[in-house]
Amino acid sequence: GEYATESDVALAGLRLLLDRESAFDDWLRTDVAAAFDKLKSDPSRAVGANVVQSRLAGRRKRMQVRR
């Protein structure tokens, strides 16, 4: 197989988890923080939960039609 020992498998899994966590942290620091700052500076940009749900439902419908 690709790995010599169970330990190698575990290490590879841990590395993968650390990479994903690092990518998630980067996303939070950049994209999410920027969006939050924009919203904080202009609260009129806020969108209600019902609007978000409606938009997501529309996207789901469009994706189902494309299948």
CSV table of N, CA, C and O in Angstrom, one decimal:
chain,number,residue,atom,x,y,z
A,1,GLY,N,0.8,-1.2,0.0
A,1,GLY,CA,0.0,0.0,0.0
A,1,GLY,C,0.9,1.3,0.0
A,1,GLY,O,2.1,1.2,-0.1
A,2,GLU,N,0.2,2.3,0.1
A,2,GLU,CA,0.8,3.6,0.1
A,2,GLU,C,1.6,4.0,1.4
A,2,GLU,O,2.5,4.7,1.4
A,3,TYR,N,1.1,3.3,2.5
A,3,TYR,CA,1.7,3.6,3.8
A,3,TYR,C,2.4,2.4,4.3
A,3,TYR,O,1.9,1.3,4.2
A,4,ALA,N,3.5,2.6,5.0
A,4,ALA,CA,4.3,1.5,5.5
A,4,ALA,C,3.7,1.0,6.9
A,4,ALA,O,3.7,-0.2,7.1
A,5,THR,N,3.1,1.8,7.7
A,5,THR,CA,2.6,1.4,9.0
A,5,THR,C,1.3,2.2,9.3
A,5,THR,O,1.0,3.2,8.6
A,6,GLU,N,0.6,1.7,10.3
A,6,GLU,CA,-0.6,2.4,10.8
A,6,GLU,C,-0.2,3.8,11.2
A,6,GLU,O,-1.0,4.7,11.1
A,7,SER,N,0.9,3.9,11.8
A,7,SER,CA,1.4,5.2,12.3
A,7,SER,C,1.5,6.2,11.1
A,7,SER,O,1.1,7.4,11.2
A,8,ASP,N,2.0,5.8,10.0
A,8,ASP,CA,2.0,6.6,8.8
A,8,ASP,C,0.7,7.1,8.3
A,8,ASP,O,0.5,8.2,7.9
A,9,VAL,N,-0.3,6.2,8.4
A,9,VAL,CA,-1.7,6.5,8.0
A,9,VAL,C,-2.2,7.6,9.0
A,9,VAL,O,-2.8,8.6,8.5
A,10,ALA,N,-2.0,7.3,10.3
A,10,ALA,CA,-2.5,8.3,11.3
A,10,ALA,C,-1.9,9.7,11.1
A,10,ALA,O,-2.5,10.7,11.1
A,11,LEU,N,-0.6,9.7,10.8
A,11,LEU,CA,0.1,11.0,10.6
A,11,LEU,C,-0.4,11.7,9.4
A,11,LEU,O,-0.6,12.9,9.4
A,12,ALA,N,-0.6,10.9,8.3
A,12,ALA,CA,-1.2,11.5,7.1
A,12,ALA,C,-2.6,12.1,7.4
A,12,ALA,O,-2.9,13.2,6.9
A,13,GLY,N,-3.4,11.4,8.1
A,13,GLY,CA,-4.7,11.9,8.5
A,13,GLY,C,-4.6,13.2,9.3
A,13,GLY,O,-5.4,14.2,9.1
A,14,LEU,N,-3.7,13.2,10.3
A,14,LEU,CA,-3.5,14.4,11.1
A,14,LEU,C,-3.0,15.6,10.3
A,14,LEU,O,-3.5,16.7,10.5
A,15,ARG,N,-2.1,15.3,9.4
A,15,ARG,CA,-1.6,16.4,8.5
A,15,ARG,C,-2.8,17.0,7.6
A,15,ARG,O,-2.9,18.2,7.4
A,16,LEU,N,-3.6,16.1,7.1
A,16,LEU,CA,-4.8,16.5,6.3
A,16,LEU,C,-5.7,17.4,7.2
A,16,LEU,O,-6.1,18.5,6.7
A,17,LEU,N,-6.0,17.0,8.4
A,17,LEU,CA,-6.8,17.8,9.3
A,17,LEU,C,-6.2,19.1,9.6
A,17,LEU,O,-6.9,20.2,9.6
A,18,LEU,N,-4.9,19.2,9.8
A,18,LEU,CA,-4.2,20.4,10.1
A,18,LEU,C,-4.3,21.3,8.9
A,18,LEU,O,-4.5,22.6,9.0
A,19,ASP,N,-4.1,20.8,7.7
A,19,ASP,CA,-4.2,21.6,6.5
A,19,ASP,C,-5.6,22.2,6.3
A,19,ASP,O,-5.7,23.4,5.9
A,20,ARG,N,-6.6,21.4,6.5
A,20,ARG,CA,-8.0,21.9,6.4
A,20,ARG,C,-8.2,23.0,7.4
A,20,ARG,O,-8.9,24.0,7.1
A,21,GLU,N,-7.8,22.7,8.6
A,21,GLU,CA,-8.0,23.7,9.7
A,21,GLU,C,-7.3,25.0,9.4
A,21,GLU,O,-7.8,26.1,9.6
A,22,SER,N,-6.1,24.9,8.8
A,22,SER,CA,-5.4,26.1,8.5
A,22,SER,C,-6.1,26.9,7.3
A,22,SER,O,-6.2,28.1,7.4
A,23,ALA,N,-6.6,26.2,6.4
A,23,ALA,CA,-7.3,26.8,5.3
A,23,ALA,C,-8.6,27.5,5.8
A,23,ALA,O,-8.9,28.6,5.4
A,24,PHE,N,-9.3,26.8,6.7
A,24,PHE,CA,-10.5,27.4,7.3
A,24,PHE,C,-10.1,28.6,8.1
A,24,PHE,O,-10.8,29.7,8.0
A,25,ASP,N,-9.1,28.6,8.9
A,25,ASP,CA,-8.6,29.8,9.6
A,25,ASP,C,-8.3,31.0,8.7
A,25,ASP,O,-8.6,32.1,9.0
A,26,ASP,N,-7.6,30.6,7.6
A,26,ASP,CA,-7.3,31.7,6.6
A,26,ASP,C,-8.5,32.3,6.0
A,26,ASP,O,-8.6,33.5,5.9
A,27,TRP,N,-9.5,31.5,5.7
A,27,TRP,CA,-10.8,32.0,5.2
A,27,TRP,C,-11.5,32.9,6.2
A,27,TRP,O,-12.0,33.9,5.8
A,28,LEU,N,-11.5,32.4,7.4
A,28,LEU,CA,-12.1,33.3,8.5
A,28,LEU,C,-11.4,34.6,8.6
A,28,LEU,O,-12.1,35.7,8.7
A,29,ARG,N,-10.1,34.6,8.6
A,29,ARG,CA,-9.4,35.9,8.7
A,29,ARG,C,-9.5,36.8,7.5
A,29,ARG,O,-9.4,38.0,7.7
A,30,THR,N,-9.7,36.3,6.4
A,30,THR,CA,-9.7,37.1,5.2
A,30,THR,C,-11.2,37.4,4.8
A,30,THR,O,-11.7,38.5,5.0
A,31,ASP,N,-11.8,36.4,4.2
A,31,ASP,CA,-13.2,36.6,3.6
A,31,ASP,C,-14.2,37.0,4.6
A,31,ASP,O,-15.0,37.9,4.4
A,32,VAL,N,-14.3,36.2,5.7
A,32,VAL,CA,-15.3,36.4,6.7
A,32,VAL,C,-15.1,37.7,7.4
A,32,VAL,O,-16.0,38.5,7.6
A,33,ALA,N,-13.8,38.0,7.8
A,33,ALA,CA,-13.5,39.2,8.5
A,33,ALA,C,-13.8,40.5,7.6
A,33,ALA,O,-14.4,41.5,8.1
A,34,ALA,N,-13.5,40.4,6.4
A,34,ALA,CA,-13.8,41.5,5.4
A,34,ALA,C,-15.3,41.7,5.3
A,34,ALA,O,-15.8,42.9,5.3
A,35,ALA,N,-16.1,40.6,5.2
A,35,ALA,CA,-17.5,40.8,5.1
A,35,ALA,C,-18.1,41.4,6.3
A,35,ALA,O,-19.0,42.2,6.3
A,36,PHE,N,-17.6,40.9,7.5
A,36,PHE,CA,-18.1,41.5,8.8
A,36,PHE,C,-17.8,42.9,8.9
A,36,PHE,O,-18.6,43.7,9.3
A,37,ASP,N,-16.5,43.3,8.5
A,37,ASP,CA,-16.2,44.7,8.5
A,37,ASP,C,-17.1,45.6,7.7
A,37,ASP,O,-17.5,46.7,8.0
A,38,LYS,N,-17.4,45.1,6.5
A,38,LYS,CA,-18.3,45.8,5.6
A,38,LYS,C,-19.7,46.0,6.2
A,38,LYS,O,-20.3,47.1,6.1
A,39,LEU,N,-20.1,44.9,6.8
A,39,LEU,CA,-21.5,44.9,7.4
A,39,LEU,C,-21.5,45.9,8.6
A,39,LEU,O,-22.4,46.6,8.8
A,40,LYS,N,-20.4,45.9,9.3
A,40,LYS,CA,-20.3,46.7,10.5
A,40,LYS,C,-20.3,48.2,10.1
A,40,LYS,O,-20.9,49.1,10.7
A,41,SER,N,-19.6,48.5,9.0
A,41,SER,CA,-19.5,49.9,8.6
A,41,SER,C,-20.8,50.4,7.9
A,41,SER,O,-21.0,51.6,7.8
A,42,ASP,N,-21.6,49.4,7.4
A,42,ASP,CA,-22.8,49.8,6.7
A,42,ASP,C,-23.9,48.8,7.0
A,42,ASP,O,-24.2,47.8,6.2
A,43,PRO,N,-24.6,48.9,8.2
A,43,PRO,CA,-25.6,47.9,8.6
A,43,PRO,C,-26.7,47.7,7.6
A,43,PRO,O,-27.4,46.7,7.6
A,44,SER,N,-26.9,48.7,6.7
A,44,SER,CA,-28.0,48.6,5.8
A,44,SER,C,-27.8,47.4,4.8
A,44,SER,O,-28.7,47.0,4.1
A,45,ARG,N,-26.5,46.9,4.7
A,45,ARG,CA,-26.2,45.8,3.8
A,45,ARG,C,-26.7,44.5,4.4
A,45,ARG,O,-26.7,43.5,3.7
A,46,ALA,N,-27.2,44.5,5.6
A,46,ALA,CA,-27.6,43.2,6.3
A,46,ALA,C,-28.8,42.6,5.5
A,46,ALA,O,-29.7,43.4,5.0
A,47,VAL,N,-28.9,41.3,5.5
A,47,VAL,CA,-30.0,40.6,4.9
A,47,VAL,C,-30.6,39.7,5.9
A,47,VAL,O,-29.9,39.0,6.6
A,48,GLY,N,-31.9,39.7,6.0
A,48,GLY,CA,-32.7,38.9,6.9
A,48,GLY,C,-32.6,37.4,6.6
A,48,GLY,O,-32.3,37.0,5.5
A,49,ALA,N,-32.8,36.6,7.6
A,49,ALA,CA,-32.7,35.2,7.5
A,49,ALA,C,-33.7,34.6,6.5
A,49,ALA,O,-33.4,33.7,5.7
A,50,ASN,N,-34.9,35.2,6.4
A,50,ASN,CA,-35.9,34.8,5.4
A,50,ASN,C,-35.5,35.0,4.0
A,50,ASN,O,-35.7,34.3,3.1
A,51,VAL,N,-34.7,36.1,3.8
A,51,VAL,CA,-34.2,36.4,2.4
A,51,VAL,C,-33.1,35.4,2.1
A,51,VAL,O,-33.1,34.9,1.0
A,52,VAL,N,-32.3,35.1,3.0
A,52,VAL,CA,-31.2,34.1,2.8
A,52,VAL,C,-31.8,32.7,2.5
A,52,VAL,O,-31.4,32.1,1.5
A,53,GLN,N,-32.8,32.3,3.3
A,53,GLN,CA,-33.5,31.0,3.0
A,53,GLN,C,-34.1,31.0,1.6
A,53,GLN,O,-34.0,30.0,0.9
A,54,SER,N,-34.7,32.1,1.2
A,54,SER,CA,-35.4,32.2,-0.1
A,54,SER,C,-34.3,32.1,-1.2
A,54,SER,O,-34.5,31.4,-2.2
A,55,ARG,N,-33.2,32.8,-1.0
A,55,ARG,CA,-32.2,32.7,-2.1
A,55,ARG,C,-31.6,31.3,-2.2
A,55,ARG,O,-31.3,30.8,-3.3
A,56,LEU,N,-31.4,30.7,-1.0
A,56,LEU,CA,-30.8,29.3,-1.0
A,56,LEU,C,-31.8,28.3,-1.7
A,56,LEU,O,-31.4,27.5,-2.4
A,57,ALA,N,-33.1,28.5,-1.4
A,57,ALA,CA,-34.1,27.6,-2.0
A,57,ALA,C,-34.1,27.8,-3.5
A,57,ALA,O,-34.2,26.8,-4.3
A,58,GLY,N,-33.9,29.1,-4.0
A,58,GLY,CA,-33.9,29.3,-5.4
A,58,GLY,C,-32.6,28.7,-6.0
A,58,GLY,O,-32.7,28.1,-7.1
A,59,ARG,N,-31.5,28.7,-5.4
A,59,ARG,CA,-30.3,28.1,-5.9
A,59,ARG,C,-30.5,26.6,-6.0
A,59,ARG,O,-30.1,26.0,-6.9
A,60,ARG,N,-31.1,26.0,-4.9
A,60,ARG,CA,-31.3,24.6,-4.9
A,60,ARG,C,-32.1,24.1,-6.1
A,60,ARG,O,-31.9,23.2,-6.8
A,61,LYS,N,-33.2,24.9,-6.3
A,61,LYS,CA,-34.1,24.6,-7.4
A,61,LYS,C,-33.4,24.7,-8.8
A,61,LYS,O,-33.5,23.8,-9.6
A,62,ARG,N,-32.6,25.7,-9.0
A,62,ARG,CA,-31.8,25.9,-10.2
A,62,ARG,C,-30.8,24.7,-10.4
A,62,ARG,O,-30.6,24.2,-11.5
A,63,MET,N,-30.2,24.3,-9.3
A,63,MET,CA,-29.2,23.2,-9.4
A,63,MET,C,-29.9,21.9,-9.7
A,63,MET,O,-29.4,21.1,-10.5
A,64,GLN,N,-31.1,21.7,-9.2
A,64,GLN,CA,-31.9,20.4,-9.5
A,64,GLN,C,-32.3,20.4,-10.9
A,64,GLN,O,-32.3,19.4,-11.5
A,65,VAL,N,-32.7,21.5,-11.5
A,65,VAL,CA,-33.1,21.6,-12.9
A,65,VAL,C,-31.9,21.3,-13.8
A,65,VAL,O,-32.1,20.6,-14.8
A,66,ARG,N,-30.7,21.7,-13.4
A,66,ARG,CA,-29.6,21.4,-14.3
A,66,ARG,C,-29.2,20.0,-14.3
A,66,ARG,O,-28.5,19.5,-15.2
A,67,ARG,N,-29.6,19.2,-13.3
A,67,ARG,CA,-29.2,17.8,-13.3
A,67,ARG,C,-29.9,17.0,-14.4
A,67,ARG,O,-30.3,16.6,-15.0
